[in-house]
PDB file of C-alpha atoms and ligand atoms in Angstrom:
ATOM      1  CA  MET G1158       0.000   0.000   0.000  1.00  0.00           C
ATOM      2  CA  THR G1159       1.367   3.466  -0.894  1.00  0.00           C
ATOM      3  CA  GLY G1160      -1.068   5.821   0.775  1.00  0.00           C
ATOM      4  CA  TYR G1161      -4.572   7.208   0.875  1.00  0.00           C
ATOM      5  CA  ASP G1162      -6.695   9.492  -1.261  1.00  0.00           C
ATOM      6  CA  VAL G1163      -8.621  11.905   0.971  1.00  0.00           C
ATOM      7  CA  TYR G1164     -12.186  12.925   0.116  1.00  0.00           C
ATOM      8  CA  GLN G1165     -14.189  15.840   1.467  1.00  0.00           C
ATOM      9  CA  GLY G1166     -17.757  14.847   0.693  1.00  0.00           C
ATOM     10  CA  SER G1167     -17.473  13.413  -2.814  1.00  0.00           C
ATOM     11  CA  SER G1168     -14.485  15.593  -3.805  1.00  0.00           C
ATOM     12  CA  LEU G1169     -10.918  14.309  -3.835  1.00  0.00           C
ATOM     13  CA  ILE G1170      -8.962  16.992  -1.960  1.00  0.00           C
ATOM     14  CA  GLY G1171      -5.545  15.362  -1.712  1.00  0.00           C
ATOM     15  CA  SER G1172      -3.577  12.295  -0.788  1.00  0.00           C
ATOM     16  CA  THR G1173      -1.221  11.283   1.965  1.00  0.00           C
ATOM     17  CA  ALA G1174       1.423   8.610   2.366  1.00  0.00           C
ATOM     18  CA  SER G1175       0.894   8.544   6.124  1.00  0.00           C
ATOM     19  CA  THR G1176      -2.190   8.092   8.270  1.00  0.00           C
ATOM     20  CA  SER G1177      -2.665  11.800   8.893  1.00  0.00           C
ATOM     21  CA  TYR G1178      -3.790  14.656   6.661  1.00  0.00           C
ATOM     22  CA  THR G1179      -4.351  18.346   7.393  1.00  0.00           C
ATOM     23  CA  VAL G1180      -7.328  20.126   5.826  1.00  0.00           C
ATOM     24  CA  THR G1181      -7.167  23.923   5.653  1.00  0.00           C
ATOM     25  CA  SER G1182      -9.410  26.829   4.634  1.00  0.00           C
ATOM     26  CA  LEU G1183     -12.514  25.489   6.370  1.00  0.00           C
ATOM     27  CA  THR G1184     -15.316  27.785   7.531  1.00  0.00           C
ATOM     28  CA  PRO G1185     -16.105  28.200  11.258  1.00  0.00           C
ATOM     29  CA  SER G1186     -19.192  26.452  12.684  1.00  0.00           C
ATOM     30  CA  THR G1187     -19.585  24.234   9.617  1.00  0.00           C
ATOM     31  CA  THR G1188     -19.955  20.459   9.421  1.00  0.00           C
ATOM     32  CA  TYR G1189     -17.809  18.546   6.910  1.00  0.00           C
ATOM     33  CA  SER G1190     -17.578  14.829   6.063  1.00  0.00           C
ATOM     34  CA  PHE G1191     -14.330  13.069   5.167  1.00  0.00           C
ATOM     35  CA  SER G1192     -13.419   9.608   3.928  1.00  0.00           C
ATOM     36  CA  VAL G1193     -10.328   7.901   2.496  1.00  0.00           C
ATOM     37  CA  ARG G1194      -9.543   5.272  -0.132  1.00  0.00           C
ATOM     38  CA  ALA G1195      -6.348   3.226   0.221  1.00  0.00           C
ATOM     39  CA  LYS G1196      -4.186   2.749  -2.873  1.00  0.00           C
ATOM     40  CA  ASP G1197      -1.228   0.539  -3.744  1.00  0.00           C
ATOM     41  CA  ALA G1198       1.769   0.807  -6.038  1.00  0.00           C
ATOM     42  CA  ALA G1199      -0.053  -1.047  -8.813  1.00  0.00           C
ATOM     43  CA  GLY G1200      -2.762   1.611  -8.910  1.00  0.00           C
ATOM     44  CA  ASN G1201      -5.444  -0.408  -7.152  1.00  0.00           C
ATOM     45  CA  VAL G1202      -7.798   1.751  -5.066  1.00  0.00           C
ATOM     46  CA  SER G1203      -9.903   0.389  -2.220  1.00  0.00           C
ATOM     47  CA  SER G1204     -13.571   1.082  -1.706  1.00  0.00           C
ATOM     48  CA  SER G1205     -14.363   4.078   0.411  1.00  0.00           C
ATOM     49  CA  SER G1206     -13.753   4.004   4.139  1.00  0.00           C
ATOM     50  CA  ASN G1207     -16.467   4.896   6.579  1.00  0.00           C
ATOM     51  CA  THR G1208     -17.208   8.642   6.682  1.00  0.00           C
ATOM     52  CA  VAL G1209     -16.224  10.840   9.595  1.00  0.00           C
ATOM     53  CA  SER G1210     -18.229  13.959  10.233  1.00  0.00           C
ATOM     54  CA  VAL G1211     -16.553  16.903  11.939  1.00  0.00           C
ATOM     55  CA  THR G1212     -17.767  20.385  12.846  1.00  0.00           C
ATOM     56  CA  THR G1213     -15.319  23.262  12.938  1.00  0.00           C
ATOM     57  CA  LEU G1214     -15.183  25.495  16.001  1.00  0.00           C
ATOM     58  CA  ALA G1215     -17.038  28.781  16.128  1.00  0.00           C
ATOM     59  CA  GLY G1216     -13.821  30.767  15.925  1.00  0.00           C
ATOM     60  CA  SER G1217     -13.554  34.007  17.855  1.00  0.00           C
ATOM     61  CA  THR G1218     -17.186  34.227  18.939  1.00  0.00           C
ATOM     62  CA  VAL G1219     -17.496  35.490  22.499  1.00  0.00           C
ATOM     63  CA  SER G1220     -20.634  36.246  24.482  1.00  0.00           C
ATOM     64  CA  TYR G1221     -21.230  39.261  26.693  1.00  0.00           C
ATOM     65  CA  CYS G1222     -23.137  39.775  29.914  1.00  0.00           C
ATOM     66  CA  SER G1223     -26.552  41.326  29.490  1.00  0.00           C
ATOM     67  CA  ALA G1224     -27.265  44.892  30.525  1.00  0.00           C
ATOM     68  CA  SER G1225     -30.522  46.782  30.410  1.00  0.00           C
ATOM     69  CA  ALA G1226     -32.565  49.587  31.882  1.00  0.00           C
ATOM     70  CA  ASN G1227     -36.022  48.719  33.181  1.00  0.00           C
ATOM     71  CA  ASN G1228     -37.778  51.907  32.163  1.00  0.00           C
ATOM     72  CA  THR G1229     -37.412  54.088  29.051  1.00  0.00           C
ATOM     73  CA  ALA G1230     -40.678  55.972  29.534  1.00  0.00           C
ATOM     74  CA  ASP G1231     -38.977  59.253  30.484  1.00  0.00           C
ATOM     75  CA  GLU G1232     -35.574  59.051  28.749  1.00  0.00           C
ATOM     76  CA  ARG G1233     -33.615  56.897  26.347  1.00  0.00           C
ATOM     77  CA  ILE G1234     -30.632  57.057  23.966  1.00  0.00           C
ATOM     78  CA  GLY G1235     -31.706  58.755  20.733  1.00  0.00           C
ATOM     79  CA  ASN G1236     -28.415  58.852  18.827  1.00  0.00           C
ATOM     80  CA  VAL G1237     -24.841  57.581  19.107  1.00  0.00           C
ATOM     81  CA  LYS G1238     -21.944  58.883  17.024  1.00  0.00           C
ATOM     82  CA  PHE G1239     -18.510  57.255  17.127  1.00  0.00           C
ATOM     83  CA  GLY G1240     -16.127  56.859  14.189  1.00  0.00           C
ATOM     84  CA  SER G1241     -18.387  56.177  11.199  1.00  0.00           C
ATOM     85  CA  ILE G1242     -21.278  55.154  13.480  1.00  0.00           C
ATOM     86  CA  ASN G1243     -24.153  57.638  13.401  1.00  0.00           C
ATOM     87  CA  ASN G1244     -27.087  55.650  14.711  1.00  0.00           C
ATOM     88  CA  THR G1245     -30.451  57.187  15.512  1.00  0.00           C
ATOM     89  CA  SER G1246     -32.815  54.894  17.410  1.00  0.00           C
ATOM     90  CA  THR G1247     -36.433  55.100  18.427  1.00  0.00           C
ATOM     91  CA  GLY G1248     -36.950  51.779  20.235  1.00  0.00           C
ATOM     92  CA  THR G1249     -38.244  51.773  23.773  1.00  0.00           C
ATOM     93  CA  ALA G1250     -36.685  48.492  24.948  1.00  0.00           C
ATOM     94  CA  GLY G1251     -34.247  48.936  27.823  1.00  0.00           C
ATOM     95  CA  TYR G1252     -31.587  47.258  25.688  1.00  0.00           C
ATOM     96  CA  GLU G1253     -31.056  47.771  21.962  1.00  0.00           C
ATOM     97  CA  ASN G1254     -28.738  45.457  20.043  1.00  0.00           C
ATOM     98  CA  PHE G1255     -26.919  47.401  17.323  1.00  0.00           C
ATOM     99  CA  THR G1256     -24.002  44.982  17.005  1.00  0.00           C
ATOM    100  CA  SER G1257     -24.701  44.897  13.262  1.00  0.00           C
ATOM    101  CA  VAL G1258     -23.705  48.581  13.263  1.00  0.00           C
ATOM    102  CA  SER G1259     -19.929  48.967  13.270  1.00  0.00           C
ATOM    103  CA  THR G1260     -17.002  51.246  12.597  1.00  0.00           C
ATOM    104  CA  ASN G1261     -13.311  50.741  12.009  1.00  0.00           C
ATOM    105  CA  VAL G1262     -11.128  52.407  14.637  1.00  0.00           C
ATOM    106  CA  THR G1263      -7.339  52.642  14.582  1.00  0.00           C
ATOM    107  CA  ARG G1264      -5.115  51.842  17.529  1.00  0.00           C
ATOM    108  CA  GLY G1265      -3.573  54.940  19.064  1.00  0.00           C
ATOM    109  CA  THR G1266      -6.180  57.261  17.541  1.00  0.00           C
ATOM    110  CA  ALA G1267      -8.646  59.501  19.407  1.00  0.00           C
ATOM    111  CA  TYR G1268     -12.310  59.597  18.340  1.00  0.00           C
ATOM    112  CA  ALA G1269     -15.159  61.842  19.392  1.00  0.00           C
ATOM    113  CA  ILE G1270     -18.047  60.135  21.173  1.00  0.00           C
ATOM    114  CA  SER G1271     -21.464  61.751  21.112  1.00  0.00           C
ATOM    115  CA  VAL G1272     -24.602  60.461  22.811  1.00  0.00           C
ATOM    116  CA  THR G1273     -27.864  62.307  22.361  1.00  0.00           C
ATOM    117  CA  PRO G1274     -30.602  61.662  24.926  1.00  0.00           C
ATOM    118  CA  VAL G1275     -34.310  61.776  24.117  1.00  0.00           C
ATOM    119  CA  TRP G1276     -36.613  62.990  26.868  1.00  0.00           C
ATOM    120  CA  THR G1277     -40.324  62.257  26.648  1.00  0.00           C
ATOM    121  CA  SER G1278     -41.267  65.460  28.497  1.00  0.00           C
ATOM    122  CA  THR G1279     -39.318  66.493  31.593  1.00  0.00           C
ATOM    123  CA  VAL G1280     -35.608  67.123  30.967  1.00  0.00           C
ATOM    124  CA  TYR G1281     -33.810  64.991  33.558  1.00  0.00           C
ATOM    125  CA  SER G1282     -30.141  64.817  34.452  1.00  0.00           C
ATOM    126  CA  GLU G1283     -28.460  61.939  32.582  1.00  0.00           C
ATOM    127  CA  ALA G1284     -25.131  60.200  33.116  1.00  0.00           C
ATOM    128  CA  TYR G1285     -23.212  57.971  30.706  1.00  0.00           C
ATOM    129  CA  ALA G1286     -20.732  55.117  30.516  1.00  0.00           C
ATOM    130  CA  VAL G1287     -19.162  53.676  27.371  1.00  0.00           C
ATOM    131  CA  TYR G1288     -17.381  50.351  27.709  1.00  0.00           C
ATOM    132  CA  ILE G1289     -15.137  48.824  25.031  1.00  0.00           C
ATOM    133  CA  ASP G1290     -13.813  45.267  25.255  1.00  0.00           C
ATOM    134  CA  TYR G1291     -10.339  46.284  24.109  1.00  0.00           C
ATOM    135  CA  ASN G1292      -8.755  42.860  24.603  1.00  0.00           C
ATOM    136  CA  GLY G1293     -11.666  40.991  23.019  1.00  0.00           C
ATOM    137  CA  ASP G1294     -12.100  38.494  25.842  1.00  0.00           C
ATOM    138  CA  GLY G1295     -15.855  38.929  26.243  1.00  0.00           C
ATOM    139  CA  ASP G1296     -15.966  41.298  29.217  1.00  0.00           C
ATOM    140  CA  PHE G1297     -15.637  45.007  29.970  1.00  0.00           C
ATOM    141  CA  THR G1298     -13.750  44.625  33.226  1.00  0.00           C
ATOM    142  CA  ASP G1299     -10.106  44.821  32.101  1.00  0.00           C
ATOM    143  CA  SER G1300      -8.064  47.924  32.833  1.00  0.00           C
ATOM    144  CA  GLY G1301      -9.195  50.884  30.743  1.00  0.00           C
ATOM    145  CA  GLU G1302     -12.295  49.179  29.337  1.00  0.00           C
ATOM    146  CA  LEU G1303     -14.521  51.858  30.848  1.00  0.00           C
ATOM    147  CA  ALA G1304     -13.581  53.991  27.842  1.00  0.00           C
ATOM    148  CA  TRP G1305     -15.557  57.080  28.755  1.00  0.00           C
ATOM    149  CA  SER G1306     -18.018  58.268  31.380  1.00  0.00           C
ATOM    150  CA  LYS G1307     -19.856  61.485  32.104  1.00  0.00           C
ATOM    151  CA  THR G1308     -21.555  62.430  35.330  1.00  0.00           C
ATOM    152  CA  GLY G1309     -25.176  63.546  35.412  1.00  0.00           C
ATOM    153  CA  SER G1310     -26.208  66.668  33.487  1.00  0.00           C
ATOM    154  CA  THR G1311     -28.861  67.856  31.065  1.00  0.00           C
ATOM    155  CA  THR G1312     -26.245  68.553  28.363  1.00  0.00           C
ATOM    156  CA  SER G1313     -27.381  67.359  24.936  1.00  0.00           C
ATOM    157  CA  PRO G1314     -25.620  65.822  23.173  1.00  0.00           C
ATOM    158  CA  ALA G1315     -23.166  64.501  25.745  1.00  0.00           C
ATOM    159  CA  THR G1316     -19.742  64.498  24.118  1.00  0.00           C
ATOM    160  CA  GLY G1317     -16.211  63.373  24.862  1.00  0.00           C
ATOM    161  CA  SER G1318     -13.196  61.673  23.400  1.00  0.00           C
ATOM    162  CA  ILE G1319     -12.029  58.055  23.381  1.00  0.00           C
ATOM    163  CA  THR G1320      -8.493  57.046  22.410  1.00  0.00           C
ATOM    164  CA  ILE G1321      -8.106  53.456  21.232  1.00  0.00           C
ATOM    165  CA  PRO G1322      -5.131  52.032  23.187  1.00  0.00           C
ATOM    166  CA  SER G1323      -2.097  51.028  21.138  1.00  0.00           C
ATOM    167  CA  THR G1324      -2.311  47.655  22.898  1.00  0.00           C
ATOM    168  CA  ALA G1325      -5.949  46.963  21.908  1.00  0.00           C
ATOM    169  CA  THR G1326      -6.472  43.581  20.268  1.00  0.00           C
ATOM    170  CA  ILE G1327      -6.873  43.774  16.487  1.00  0.00           C
ATOM    171  CA  GLY G1328     -10.264  42.628  15.235  1.00  0.00           C
ATOM    172  CA  SER G1329     -13.946  42.980  15.985  1.00  0.00           C
ATOM    173  CA  THR G1330     -15.075  43.755  19.499  1.00  0.00           C
ATOM    174  CA  ARG G1331     -18.005  45.144  21.462  1.00  0.00           C
ATOM    175  CA  MET G1332     -18.784  48.718  22.495  1.00  0.00           C
ATOM    176  CA  ARG G1333     -21.519  49.195  25.100  1.00  0.00           C
ATOM    177  CA  VAL G1334     -23.165  52.609  25.470  1.00  0.00           C
ATOM    178  CA  MET G1335     -25.096  53.131  28.716  1.00  0.00           C
ATOM    179  CA  MET G1336     -27.215  56.075  29.781  1.00  0.00           C
ATOM    180  CA  GLN G1337     -28.713  56.270  33.274  1.00  0.00           C
ATOM    181  CA  TYR G1338     -30.762  58.863  35.053  1.00  0.00           C
ATOM    182  CA  SER G1339     -28.640  61.010  37.374  1.00  0.00           C
ATOM    183  CA  SER G1340     -25.658  58.736  38.030  1.00  0.00           C
ATOM    184  CA  VAL G1341     -23.029  56.869  36.011  1.00  0.00           C
ATOM    185  CA  PRO G1342     -23.939  53.158  35.653  1.00  0.00           C
ATOM    186  CA  SER G1343     -21.912  51.298  38.266  1.00  0.00           C
ATOM    187  CA  SER G1344     -21.354  48.177  36.163  1.00  0.00           C
ATOM    188  CA  SER G1345     -21.172  47.065  32.536  1.00  0.00           C
ATOM    189  CA  CYS G1346     -23.611  44.237  33.376  1.00  0.00           C
ATOM    190  CA  GLY G1347     -27.035  43.955  34.969  1.00  0.00           C
ATOM    191  CA  THR G1348     -30.050  46.208  35.162  1.00  0.00           C
ATOM    192  CA  TYR G1349     -30.870  49.651  36.446  1.00  0.00           C
ATOM    193  CA  THR G1350     -34.098  51.620  36.469  1.00  0.00           C
ATOM    194  CA  TYR G1351     -34.135  54.644  34.146  1.00  0.00           C
ATOM    195  CA  GLY G1352     -32.274  54.994  30.862  1.00  0.00           C
ATOM    196  CA  GLN G1353     -31.124  52.679  28.064  1.00  0.00           C
ATOM    197  CA  VAL G1354     -28.255  50.437  26.926  1.00  0.00           C
ATOM    198  CA  GLU G1355     -27.068  50.044  23.313  1.00  0.00           C
ATOM    199  CA  ASP G1356     -24.372  47.672  22.003  1.00  0.00           C
ATOM    200  CA  TYR G1357     -22.242  48.286  18.892  1.00  0.00           C
ATOM    201  CA  THR G1358     -19.348  46.602  17.093  1.00  0.00           C
ATOM    202  CA  LEU G1359     -15.898  48.121  16.689  1.00  0.00           C
ATOM    203  CA  ASN G1360     -13.319  46.774  14.271  1.00  0.00           C
ATOM    204  CA  ILE G1361      -9.960  47.679  15.747  1.00  0.00           C
ATOM    205  CA  VAL G1362      -7.288  48.011  13.086  1.00  0.00           C
ATOM    206  CA  SER G1363      -3.598  48.775  13.289  1.00  0.00           C
ATOM    207  CA  SER G1364      -2.178  52.131  12.282  1.00  0.00           C
ATOM    208  CA  GLY G1365       0.614  50.405  10.364  1.00  0.00           C
ATOM    209  CA  ARG G1366       2.982  52.517  12.398  1.00  0.00           C
ATOM    210  CA  ASN G1367       5.229  51.296  15.135  1.00  0.00           C
ATOM    211  CA  GLU G1368       4.860  52.333  18.762  1.00  0.00           C
ATOM    212  CA  THR G1369       6.897  55.526  18.314  1.00  0.00           C
ATOM    213  CA  GLY G1370       4.711  56.656  15.452  1.00  0.00           C
ATOM    214  CA  ILE G1371       7.460  56.384  12.843  1.00  0.00           C
ATOM    215  CA  LYS G1372       6.326  54.860   9.600  1.00  0.00           C
ATOM    216  CA  ASP G1373       7.670  51.331   9.415  1.00  0.00           C
ATOM    217  CA  LEU G1374       8.446  50.793   5.744  1.00  0.00           C
ATOM    218  CA  ILE G1375       9.137  47.101   6.165  1.00  0.00           C
ATOM    219  CA  THR G1376       5.551  46.452   7.180  1.00  0.00           C
ATOM    220  CA  ASP G1377       4.036  48.699   4.506  1.00  0.00           C
ATOM    221  CA  ILE G1378       2.596  45.824   2.518  1.00  0.00           C
ATOM    222  CA  LYS G1379       1.683  46.058  -1.144  1.00  0.00           C
ATOM    223  CA  LEU G1380      -1.311  44.357  -2.766  1.00  0.00           C
ATOM    224  CA  TYR G1381      -1.593  43.432  -6.423  1.00  0.00           C
ATOM    225  CA  PRO G1382      -3.541  43.206  -8.558  1.00  0.00           C
ATOM    226  CA  ASN G1383      -6.037  45.577  -6.987  1.00  0.00           C
ATOM    227  CA  PRO G1384      -8.863  45.292  -7.987  1.00  0.00           C
ATOM    228  CA  VAL G1385      -8.424  41.516  -7.905  1.00  0.00           C
ATOM    229  CA  LYS G1386     -10.461  38.672  -9.349  1.00  0.00           C
ATOM    230  CA  ASP G1387      -8.890  35.425  -8.098  1.00  0.00           C
ATOM    231  CA  ILE G1388      -5.420  35.555  -6.540  1.00  0.00           C
ATOM    232  CA  LEU G1389      -4.342  38.517  -4.418  1.00  0.00           C
ATOM    233  CA  TYR G1390      -0.559  38.831  -4.043  1.00  0.00           C
ATOM    234  CA  ILE G1391       0.921  40.492  -0.986  1.00  0.00           C
ATOM    235  CA  SER G1392       4.493  41.724  -1.070  1.00  0.00           C
ATOM    236  CA  ASN G1393       6.794  43.329   1.451  1.00  0.00           C
ATOM    237  CA  THR G1394       5.697  41.295   4.441  1.00  0.00           C
ATOM    238  CA  LYS G1395       7.252  38.610   6.567  1.00  0.00           C
ATOM    239  CA  ALA G1396       3.966  37.835   8.285  1.00  0.00           C
ATOM    240  CA  GLU G1397       2.091  34.689   7.281  1.00  0.00           C
ATOM    241  CA  ASP G1398      -1.318  35.092   8.868  1.00  0.00           C
ATOM    242  CA  TYR G1399      -4.032  37.087   7.186  1.00  0.00           C
ATOM    243  CA  LYS G1400      -7.567  38.176   8.050  1.00  0.00           C
ATOM    244  CA  ILE G1401     -10.088  39.597   5.611  1.00  0.00           C
ATOM    245  CA  PHE G1402     -12.823  41.920   6.897  1.00  0.00           C
ATOM    246  CA  ASP G1403     -15.732  43.449   5.049  1.00  0.00           C
ATOM    247  CA  MET G1404     -16.044  47.235   5.287  1.00  0.00           C
ATOM    248  CA  GLY G1405     -18.503  46.772   8.142  1.00  0.00           C
ATOM    249  CA  GLY G1406     -15.698  45.196  10.147  1.00  0.00           C
ATOM    250  CA  LYS G1407     -17.038  41.632   9.971  1.00  0.00           C
ATOM    251  CA  LEU G1408     -14.373  38.929   9.765  1.00  0.00           C
ATOM    252  CA  ILE G1409     -14.923  37.136   6.450  1.00  0.00           C
ATOM    253  CA  ASN G1410     -11.925  34.860   6.132  1.00  0.00           C
ATOM    254  CA  SER G1411      -8.596  34.104   7.760  1.00  0.00           C
ATOM    255  CA  GLY G1412      -5.659  31.788   7.250  1.00  0.00           C
ATOM    256  CA  LYS G1413      -2.053  31.646   6.193  1.00  0.00           C
ATOM    257  CA  LEU G1414      -0.590  33.161   3.045  1.00  0.00           C
ATOM    258  CA  GLU G1415       0.368  30.604   0.416  1.00  0.00           C
ATOM    259  CA  ARG G1416       3.568  31.769  -1.319  1.00  0.00           C
ATOM    260  CA  GLY G1417       2.622  35.369  -0.562  1.00  0.00           C
ATOM    261  CA  SER G1418      -0.875  35.097  -1.971  1.00  0.00           C
ATOM    262  CA  VAL G1419      -4.494  34.607  -0.971  1.00  0.00           C
ATOM    263  CA  ASN G1420      -7.174  33.034  -3.134  1.00  0.00           C
ATOM    264  CA  VAL G1421     -10.100  35.474  -2.974  1.00  0.00           C
ATOM    265  CA  SER G1422     -12.126  33.966  -5.831  1.00  0.00           C
ATOM    266  CA  ASN G1423     -14.883  32.954  -3.389  1.00  0.00           C
ATOM    267  CA  LEU G1424     -15.506  36.493  -2.108  1.00  0.00           C
ATOM    268  CA  ILE G1425     -18.491  38.366  -3.432  1.00  0.00           C
ATOM    269  CA  LYS G1426     -17.692  41.576  -5.322  1.00  0.00           C
ATOM    270  CA  GLY G1427     -16.962  44.577  -3.167  1.00  0.00           C
ATOM    271  CA  ALA G1428     -14.467  46.375  -0.946  1.00  0.00           C
ATOM    272  CA  TYR G1429     -12.585  44.501   1.782  1.00  0.00           C
ATOM    273  CA  LEU G1430      -9.859  45.085   4.307  1.00  0.00           C
ATOM    274  CA  ILE G1431      -7.026  42.577   4.508  1.00  0.00           C
ATOM    275  CA  GLN G1432      -4.931  42.509   7.659  1.00  0.00           C
ATOM    276  CA  ILE G1433      -1.444  41.028   7.435  1.00  0.00           C
ATOM    277  CA  GLY G1434       0.437  40.981  10.690  1.00  0.00           C
ATOM    278  CA  GLU G1435       0.018  44.478  12.091  1.00  0.00           C
ATOM    279  CA  THR G1436      -0.957  46.154   8.828  1.00  0.00           C
ATOM    280  CA  SER G1437      -4.299  46.544   7.090  1.00  0.00           C
ATOM    281  CA  LYS G1438      -4.948  47.440   3.458  1.00  0.00           C
ATOM    282  CA  ARG G1439      -8.102  47.927   1.455  1.00  0.00           C
ATOM    283  CA  PHE G1440      -8.724  45.997  -1.745  1.00  0.00           C
ATOM    284  CA  ILE G1441     -11.512  45.598  -4.262  1.00  0.00           C
ATOM    285  CA  LYS G1442     -12.772  42.174  -5.335  1.00  0.00           C
ATOM    286  CA  ASN G1443     -14.170  42.123  -8.884  1.00  0.00           C
TER     287      ASN G1443
HETATM  288 CA1  LIG Z2274     -32.027  53.970  21.674  1.00  0.00          CA
HETATM  289 CA1  LIG Z2275     -12.167  42.672  28.153  1.00  0.00          CA
END
């Protein structure tokens, strides 16, 4: 016997001379079936083995504690602006899930935050807290993750500034915007009486600059062709891992470069962001 042909479903995907085989470029949270056929030096191929069914892991999905106000009758969050987010809301639930609304933010960069309250009639004093899960571990309790707070006032909109730490983890993460009557919410989790909570998604990207702010030419990657149809070549990088995000910041694909290239033929047409090592570049898929 000389080895095995490996099948994914009914497709031959490769062969191996040993009893192990590594399959790459699978999609998270997806079930695949695999089987093998043994072959010998004379070209004889066995019937198919039994089929093994495997499901890939969910990837970087994390879950967050719930947070909500119990009463929005008198006041709620009417608008949030941060980066490219400019989200006006009219819902009266104590928690509104806007995690489909996202913005790219760059490490080491300051952004204005603006929260506009809506009062039903009486103008009450409102206080605010904005939490960002900078290290992407599913909580808002690490150092600095209370990104901004403002004590009670009737100022509208309430505004401030948030600087994305240079140590923030690259990728998608959660931003939680909390408004409470009179006093700053004491926790990123749980319930309080008057106000509203809204969650958003941030896509933290690298500046492509090193920690001293000096342009690092070695990591200034080049993409070609761009626009691209099938194979995107990346030059001027020593990194091997890549991530592809859509312009909404959603992770679309990730893996390792193959000879400095990525096969993007499966992407639908549009603009994407590819992150190689610490650098991100925009490209167009045709
Ligand atoms: Ca709202
Ligand atoms: Ca965290």
